[in-house]
Short mmCIF file of C-alpha atoms and ligand atoms in Angstrom, two decimals:
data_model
loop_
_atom_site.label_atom_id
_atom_site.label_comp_id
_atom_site.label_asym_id
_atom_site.label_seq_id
_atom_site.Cartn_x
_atom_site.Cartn_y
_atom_site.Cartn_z
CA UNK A 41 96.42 86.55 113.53
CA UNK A 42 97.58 86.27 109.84
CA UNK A 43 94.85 84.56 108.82
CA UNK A 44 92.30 87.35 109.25
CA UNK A 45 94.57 89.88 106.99
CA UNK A 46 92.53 89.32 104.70
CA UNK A 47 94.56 91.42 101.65
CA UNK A 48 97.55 89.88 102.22
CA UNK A 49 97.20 86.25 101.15
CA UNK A 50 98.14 85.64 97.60
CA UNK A 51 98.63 89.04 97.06
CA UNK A 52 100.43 91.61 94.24
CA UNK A 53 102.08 94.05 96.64
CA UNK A 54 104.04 97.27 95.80
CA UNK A 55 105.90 99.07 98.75
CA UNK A 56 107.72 102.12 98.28
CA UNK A 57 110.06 103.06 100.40
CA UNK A 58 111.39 99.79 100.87
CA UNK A 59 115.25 100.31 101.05
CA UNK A 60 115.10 101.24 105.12
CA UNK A 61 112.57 102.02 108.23
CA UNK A 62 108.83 100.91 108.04
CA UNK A 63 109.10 99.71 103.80
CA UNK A 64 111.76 97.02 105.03
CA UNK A 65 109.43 95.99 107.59
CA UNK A 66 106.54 96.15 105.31
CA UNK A 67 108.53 93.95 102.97
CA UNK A 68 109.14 91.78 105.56
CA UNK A 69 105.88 91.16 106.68
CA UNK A 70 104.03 90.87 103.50
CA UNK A 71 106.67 88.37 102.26
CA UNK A 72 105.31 85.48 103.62
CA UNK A 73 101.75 85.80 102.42
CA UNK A 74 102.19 87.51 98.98
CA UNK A 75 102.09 85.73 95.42
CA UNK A 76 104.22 88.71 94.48
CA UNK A 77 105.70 91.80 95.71
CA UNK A 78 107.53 94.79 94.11
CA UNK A 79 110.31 96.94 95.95
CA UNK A 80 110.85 100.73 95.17
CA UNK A 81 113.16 103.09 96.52
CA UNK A 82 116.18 104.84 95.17
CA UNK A 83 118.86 103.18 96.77
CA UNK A 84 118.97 99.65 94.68
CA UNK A 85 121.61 98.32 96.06
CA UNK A 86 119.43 97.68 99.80
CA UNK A 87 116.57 96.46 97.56
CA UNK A 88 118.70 93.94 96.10
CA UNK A 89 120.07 92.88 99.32
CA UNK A 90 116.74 93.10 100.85
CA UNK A 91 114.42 90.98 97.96
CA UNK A 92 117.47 88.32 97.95
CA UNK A 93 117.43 87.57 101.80
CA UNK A 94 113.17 87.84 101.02
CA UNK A 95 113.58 85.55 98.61
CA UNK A 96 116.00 83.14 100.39
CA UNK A 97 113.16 82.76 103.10
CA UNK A 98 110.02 82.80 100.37
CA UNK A 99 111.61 81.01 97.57
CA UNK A 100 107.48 81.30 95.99
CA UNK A 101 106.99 84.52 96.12
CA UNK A 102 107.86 86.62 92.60
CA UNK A 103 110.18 89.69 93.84
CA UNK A 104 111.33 92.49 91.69
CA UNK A 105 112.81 95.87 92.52
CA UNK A 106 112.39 98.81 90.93
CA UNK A 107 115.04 101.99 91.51
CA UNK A 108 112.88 105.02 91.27
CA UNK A 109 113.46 108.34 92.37
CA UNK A 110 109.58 109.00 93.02
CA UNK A 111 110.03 112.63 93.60
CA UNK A 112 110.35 112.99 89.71
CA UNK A 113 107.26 113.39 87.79
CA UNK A 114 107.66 110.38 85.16
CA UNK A 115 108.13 108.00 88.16
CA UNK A 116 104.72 106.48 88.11
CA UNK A 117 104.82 106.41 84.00
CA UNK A 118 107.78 104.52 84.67
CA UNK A 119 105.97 102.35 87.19
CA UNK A 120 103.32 101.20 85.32
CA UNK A 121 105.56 100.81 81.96
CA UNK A 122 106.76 98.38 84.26
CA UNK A 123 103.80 96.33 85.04
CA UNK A 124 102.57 96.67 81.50
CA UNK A 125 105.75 95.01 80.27
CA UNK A 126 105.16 92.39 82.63
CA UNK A 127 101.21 92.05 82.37
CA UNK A 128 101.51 92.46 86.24
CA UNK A 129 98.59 93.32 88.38
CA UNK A 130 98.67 94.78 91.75
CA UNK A 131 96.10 94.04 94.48
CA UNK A 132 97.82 95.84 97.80
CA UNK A 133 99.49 99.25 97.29
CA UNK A 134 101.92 100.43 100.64
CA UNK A 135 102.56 104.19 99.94
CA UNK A 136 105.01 104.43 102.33
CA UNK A 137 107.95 106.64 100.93
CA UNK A 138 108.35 109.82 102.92
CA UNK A 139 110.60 112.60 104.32
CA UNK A 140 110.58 114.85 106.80
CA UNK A 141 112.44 118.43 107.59
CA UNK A 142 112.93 119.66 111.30
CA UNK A 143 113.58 123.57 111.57
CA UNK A 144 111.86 126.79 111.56
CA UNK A 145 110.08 127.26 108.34
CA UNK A 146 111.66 130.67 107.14
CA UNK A 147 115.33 129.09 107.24
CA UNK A 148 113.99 126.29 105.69
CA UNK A 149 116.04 125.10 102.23
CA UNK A 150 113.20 125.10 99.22
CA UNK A 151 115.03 122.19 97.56
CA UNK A 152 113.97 120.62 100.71
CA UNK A 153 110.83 122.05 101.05
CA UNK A 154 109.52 121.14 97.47
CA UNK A 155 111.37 117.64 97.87
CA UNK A 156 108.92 117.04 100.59
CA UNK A 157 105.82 118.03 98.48
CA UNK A 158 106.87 116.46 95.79
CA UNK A 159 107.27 112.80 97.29
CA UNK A 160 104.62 113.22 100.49
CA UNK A 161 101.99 114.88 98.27
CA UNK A 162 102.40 114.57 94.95
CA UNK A 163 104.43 111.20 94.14
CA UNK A 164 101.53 109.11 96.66
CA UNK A 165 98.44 110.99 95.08
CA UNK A 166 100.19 110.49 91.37
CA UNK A 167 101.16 106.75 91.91
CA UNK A 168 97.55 105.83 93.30
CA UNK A 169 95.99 107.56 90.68
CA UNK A 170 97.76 106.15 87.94
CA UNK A 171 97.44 103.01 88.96
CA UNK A 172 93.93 103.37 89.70
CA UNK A 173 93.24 104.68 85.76
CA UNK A 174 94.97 101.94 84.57
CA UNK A 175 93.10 98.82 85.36
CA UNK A 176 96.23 97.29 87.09
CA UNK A 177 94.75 97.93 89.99
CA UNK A 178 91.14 96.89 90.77
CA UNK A 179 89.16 95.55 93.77
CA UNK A 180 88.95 93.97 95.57
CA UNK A 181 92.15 95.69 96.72
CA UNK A 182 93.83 97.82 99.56
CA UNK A 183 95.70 100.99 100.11
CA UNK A 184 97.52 101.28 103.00
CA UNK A 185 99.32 104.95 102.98
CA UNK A 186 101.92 105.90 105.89
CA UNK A 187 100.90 109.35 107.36
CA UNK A 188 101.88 110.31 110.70
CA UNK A 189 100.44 111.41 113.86
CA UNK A 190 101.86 114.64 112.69
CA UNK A 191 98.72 114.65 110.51
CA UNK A 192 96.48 115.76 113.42
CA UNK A 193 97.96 118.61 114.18
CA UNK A 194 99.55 121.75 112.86
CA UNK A 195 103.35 121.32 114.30
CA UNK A 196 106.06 124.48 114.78
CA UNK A 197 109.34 123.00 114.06
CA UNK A 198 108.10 120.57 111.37
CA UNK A 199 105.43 122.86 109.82
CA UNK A 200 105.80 121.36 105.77
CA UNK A 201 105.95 118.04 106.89
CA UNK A 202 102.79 117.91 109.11
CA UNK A 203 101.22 119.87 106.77
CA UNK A 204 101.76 117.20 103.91
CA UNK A 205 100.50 113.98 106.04
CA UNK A 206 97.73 116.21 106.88
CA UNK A 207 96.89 115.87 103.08
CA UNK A 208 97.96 112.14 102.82
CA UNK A 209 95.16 111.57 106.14
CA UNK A 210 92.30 113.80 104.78
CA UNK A 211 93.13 112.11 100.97
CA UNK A 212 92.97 108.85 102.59
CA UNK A 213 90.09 109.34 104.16
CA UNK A 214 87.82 110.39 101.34
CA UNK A 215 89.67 108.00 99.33
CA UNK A 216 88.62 105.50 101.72
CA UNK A 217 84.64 106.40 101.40
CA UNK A 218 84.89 106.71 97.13
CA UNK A 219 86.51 103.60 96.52
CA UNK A 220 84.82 101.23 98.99
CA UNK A 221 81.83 100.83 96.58
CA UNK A 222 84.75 99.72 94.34
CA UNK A 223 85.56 97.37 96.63
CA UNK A 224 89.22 98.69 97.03
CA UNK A 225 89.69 99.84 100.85
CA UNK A 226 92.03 102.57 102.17
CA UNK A 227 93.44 103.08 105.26
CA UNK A 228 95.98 105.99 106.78
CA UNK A 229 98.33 104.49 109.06
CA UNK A 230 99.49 107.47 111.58
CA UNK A 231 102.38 106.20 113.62
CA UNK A 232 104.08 108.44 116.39
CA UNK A 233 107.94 107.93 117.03
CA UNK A 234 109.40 105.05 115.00
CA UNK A 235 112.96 104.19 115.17
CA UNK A 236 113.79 104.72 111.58
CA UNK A 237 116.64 106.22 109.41
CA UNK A 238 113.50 109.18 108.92
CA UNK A 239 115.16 111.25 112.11
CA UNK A 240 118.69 111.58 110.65
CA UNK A 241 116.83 112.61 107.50
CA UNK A 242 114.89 114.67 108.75
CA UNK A 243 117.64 116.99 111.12
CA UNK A 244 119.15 119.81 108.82
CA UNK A 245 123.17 119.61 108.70
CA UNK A 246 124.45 120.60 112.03
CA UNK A 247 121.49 119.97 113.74
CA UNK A 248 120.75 117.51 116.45
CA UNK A 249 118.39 114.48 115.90
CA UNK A 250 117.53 114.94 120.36
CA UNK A 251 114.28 116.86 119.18
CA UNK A 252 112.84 113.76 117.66
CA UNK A 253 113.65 111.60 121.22
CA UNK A 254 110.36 110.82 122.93
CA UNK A 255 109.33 108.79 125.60
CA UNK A 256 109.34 104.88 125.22
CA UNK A 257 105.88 104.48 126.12
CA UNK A 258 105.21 106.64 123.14
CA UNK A 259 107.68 104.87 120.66
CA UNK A 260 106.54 101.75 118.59
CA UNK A 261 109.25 99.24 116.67
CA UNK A 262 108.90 99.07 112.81
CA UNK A 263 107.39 95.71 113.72
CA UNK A 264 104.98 96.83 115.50
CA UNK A 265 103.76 99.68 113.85
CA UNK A 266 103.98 97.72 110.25
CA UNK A 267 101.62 95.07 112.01
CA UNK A 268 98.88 97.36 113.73
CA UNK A 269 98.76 99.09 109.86
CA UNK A 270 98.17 95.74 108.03
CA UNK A 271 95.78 94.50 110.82
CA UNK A 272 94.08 98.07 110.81
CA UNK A 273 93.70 98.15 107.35
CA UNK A 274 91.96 94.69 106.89
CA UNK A 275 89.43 95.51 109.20
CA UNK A 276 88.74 98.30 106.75
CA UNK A 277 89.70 101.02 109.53
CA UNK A 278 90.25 104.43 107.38
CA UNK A 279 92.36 105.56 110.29
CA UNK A 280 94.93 103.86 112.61
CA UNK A 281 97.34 105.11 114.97
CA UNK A 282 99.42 102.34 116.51
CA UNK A 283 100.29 101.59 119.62
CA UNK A 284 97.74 101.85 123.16
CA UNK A 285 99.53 105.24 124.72
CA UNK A 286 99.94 107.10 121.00
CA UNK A 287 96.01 106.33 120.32
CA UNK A 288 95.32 107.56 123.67
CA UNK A 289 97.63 110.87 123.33
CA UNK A 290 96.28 111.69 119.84
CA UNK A 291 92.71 111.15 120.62
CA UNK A 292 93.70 113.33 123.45
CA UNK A 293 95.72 115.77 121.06
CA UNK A 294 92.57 115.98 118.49
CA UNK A 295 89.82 116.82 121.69
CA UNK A 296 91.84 119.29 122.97
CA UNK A 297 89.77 123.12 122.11
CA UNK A 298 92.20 124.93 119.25
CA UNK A 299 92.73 127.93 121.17
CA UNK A 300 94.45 125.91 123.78
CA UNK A 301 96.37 123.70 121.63
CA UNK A 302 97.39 126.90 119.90
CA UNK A 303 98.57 128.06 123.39
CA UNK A 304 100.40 125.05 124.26
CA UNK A 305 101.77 124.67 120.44
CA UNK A 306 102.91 128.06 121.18
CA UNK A 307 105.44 127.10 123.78
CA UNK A 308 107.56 124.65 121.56
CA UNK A 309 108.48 127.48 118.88
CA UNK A 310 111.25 129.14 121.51
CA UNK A 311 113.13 125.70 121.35
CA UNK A 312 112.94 125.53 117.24
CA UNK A 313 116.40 125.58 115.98
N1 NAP B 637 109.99 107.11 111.73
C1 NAP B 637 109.02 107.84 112.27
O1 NAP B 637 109.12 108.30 113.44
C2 NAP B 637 107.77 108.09 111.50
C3 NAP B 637 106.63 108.55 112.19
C4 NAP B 637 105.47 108.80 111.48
C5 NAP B 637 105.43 108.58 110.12
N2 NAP B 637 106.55 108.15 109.46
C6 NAP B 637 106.45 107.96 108.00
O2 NAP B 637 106.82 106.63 107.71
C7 NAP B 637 107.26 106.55 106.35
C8 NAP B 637 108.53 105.73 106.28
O3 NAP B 637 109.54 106.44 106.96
P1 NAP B 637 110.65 105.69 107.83
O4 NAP B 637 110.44 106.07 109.24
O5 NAP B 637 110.73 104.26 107.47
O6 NAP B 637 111.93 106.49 107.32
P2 NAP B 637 113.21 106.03 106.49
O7 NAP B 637 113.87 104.88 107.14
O8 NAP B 637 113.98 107.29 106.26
O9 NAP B 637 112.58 105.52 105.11
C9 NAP B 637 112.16 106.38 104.10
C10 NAP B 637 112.06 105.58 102.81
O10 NAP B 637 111.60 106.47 101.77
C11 NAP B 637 112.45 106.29 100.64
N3 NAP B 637 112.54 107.51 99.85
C12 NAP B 637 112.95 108.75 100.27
N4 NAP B 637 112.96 109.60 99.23
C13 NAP B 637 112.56 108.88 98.15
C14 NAP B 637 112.38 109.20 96.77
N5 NAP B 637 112.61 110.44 96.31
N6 NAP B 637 111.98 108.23 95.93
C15 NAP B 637 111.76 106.98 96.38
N7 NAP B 637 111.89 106.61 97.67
C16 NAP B 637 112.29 107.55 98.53
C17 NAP B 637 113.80 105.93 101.23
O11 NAP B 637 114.56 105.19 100.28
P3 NAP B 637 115.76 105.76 99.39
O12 NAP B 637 116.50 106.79 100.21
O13 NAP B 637 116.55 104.55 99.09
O14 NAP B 637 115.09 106.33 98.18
C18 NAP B 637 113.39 105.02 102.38
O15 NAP B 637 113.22 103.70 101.90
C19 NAP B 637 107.40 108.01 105.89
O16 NAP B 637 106.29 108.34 105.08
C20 NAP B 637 107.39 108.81 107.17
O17 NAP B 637 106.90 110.10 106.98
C21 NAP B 637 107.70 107.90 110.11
#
């Protein structure tokens, strides 16, 4: 099947996000095709750990990491100081770094609030721009950026979080349609449930990560999901949601009339903590 991904051989990959969850895998699976590949999260010391085992296993491939926190707003001047220093081009950009919050909006803590818009929202749409102005980054080429099946809908319970990979889908989709004459292609990967360190993260203190438990048939691995997104997005699809039951259930979710989904939406805010 690797042969037909067609942006991953030889290429300059950036993942954020890379120190746990879907970034790992991403790093993982990228590894083994890429000519180089660039690993950004806060937490060095799993990047160094991570690009050493990578680079155990892919002693070609050129790995670097790069700590950034990307909620701050010189993190993508620090990014592409970084390329510049190293006359490094990128040719497959994984905007993967995200957070969530589970609670009732009103109790909500801002810091978390705005830390959520400030990395969803604002440190993807700043990093692809960037690196879109500054010629490091030119077709043909591929965005892949993680949004959530949370996208589709508005959701009680995570209200700020679904409302920010609504942007990332709608961005990626226009995205998608402006820079294909560019030949750069964009895709929004939407997963449902992953296993992930993103549930613990996402539970205020005290709370209980149970609300995030869902069905097997609905969860995906990190493996799997990483792979349906890479697949998905070299067949140029500006939207995919992995997994047969979750692409069922969303296309289900998104067909649905909005005063009924309203209705049944309606039910879930009683059991918001
Ligand atoms: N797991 C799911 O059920 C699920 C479902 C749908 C969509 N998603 C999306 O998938 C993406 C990956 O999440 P995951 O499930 O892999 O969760 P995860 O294991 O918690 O990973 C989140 C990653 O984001 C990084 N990150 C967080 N804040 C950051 C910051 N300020 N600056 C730089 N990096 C930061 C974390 O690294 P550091 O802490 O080291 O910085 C970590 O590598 C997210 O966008 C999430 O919204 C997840």
């Amino acid at each position: 099947m690797w042969f037909r991904m067609k942006y991953l051989q030889g290429c300059h990959a950036l993942v954020t996000g890379a120190s746990s969850g879907l970034g790992e895998e991403f790093a993982r699976q990228i590894a083994p095709h890429a000519a180089s590949l660039i690993l950004v999260a806060r937490r060095e010391d799993r990047l160094i750990s991570l690009a050493s085992k990578l680079q155990e296993s892919h002693p070609r491939v050129e790995i670097h990491t790069l700590p950034l926190d990307l909620s701050l707003s010189d993190s993508s001047d620090r990014l592409l100081d970084f390329l510049t220093a190293r006359n490094h081009r990128l040719s497959l950009l994984v905007n993967n770094a995200g957070l969530g919050d589970h609670g009732d909006f009103a109790s909500g803590d801002w810091l978390r609030i705005q830390a959520m818009l400030d990395l969803n929202i604002v440190a993807l749409t700043r990093l692809t721009h960037s690196l879109l102005q500054s010629g490091r980054f030119r077709g043909p080429a591929a965005i892949l950026n993680v949004s959530s099946v949370a996208s589709l809908l508005p959701l009680p319970g995570l209200a700020v979080y679904a409302a920010t990979k609504a942007y990332v889908t709608s961005l990626s989709e226009a995205l998608a349609m402006e820079l294909r004459p560019h030949g750069i292609t964009v895709s929004a990967l939407c997963p449902g449930p992953v296993p992930t360190e993103f549930q613990a993260t996402a539970t205020r203190p005290g709370g209980d990560t149970g609300f995030f438990d869902a069905p097997s048939f609905l969860t995906e691995s990190p493996a799997t999901v990483v792979r349906e997104g890479l697949l998905g997005l070299s067949r140029a699809r500006p939207r995919v949601v992995p997994g047969l039951a979750m692409g069922f259930a969303a296309a289900l979710a998104v067909s649905i009339p909005l005063i009924l989904l309203r209705a049944i939406l309606q039910t879930r805010v009683s059991k918001i903590p």
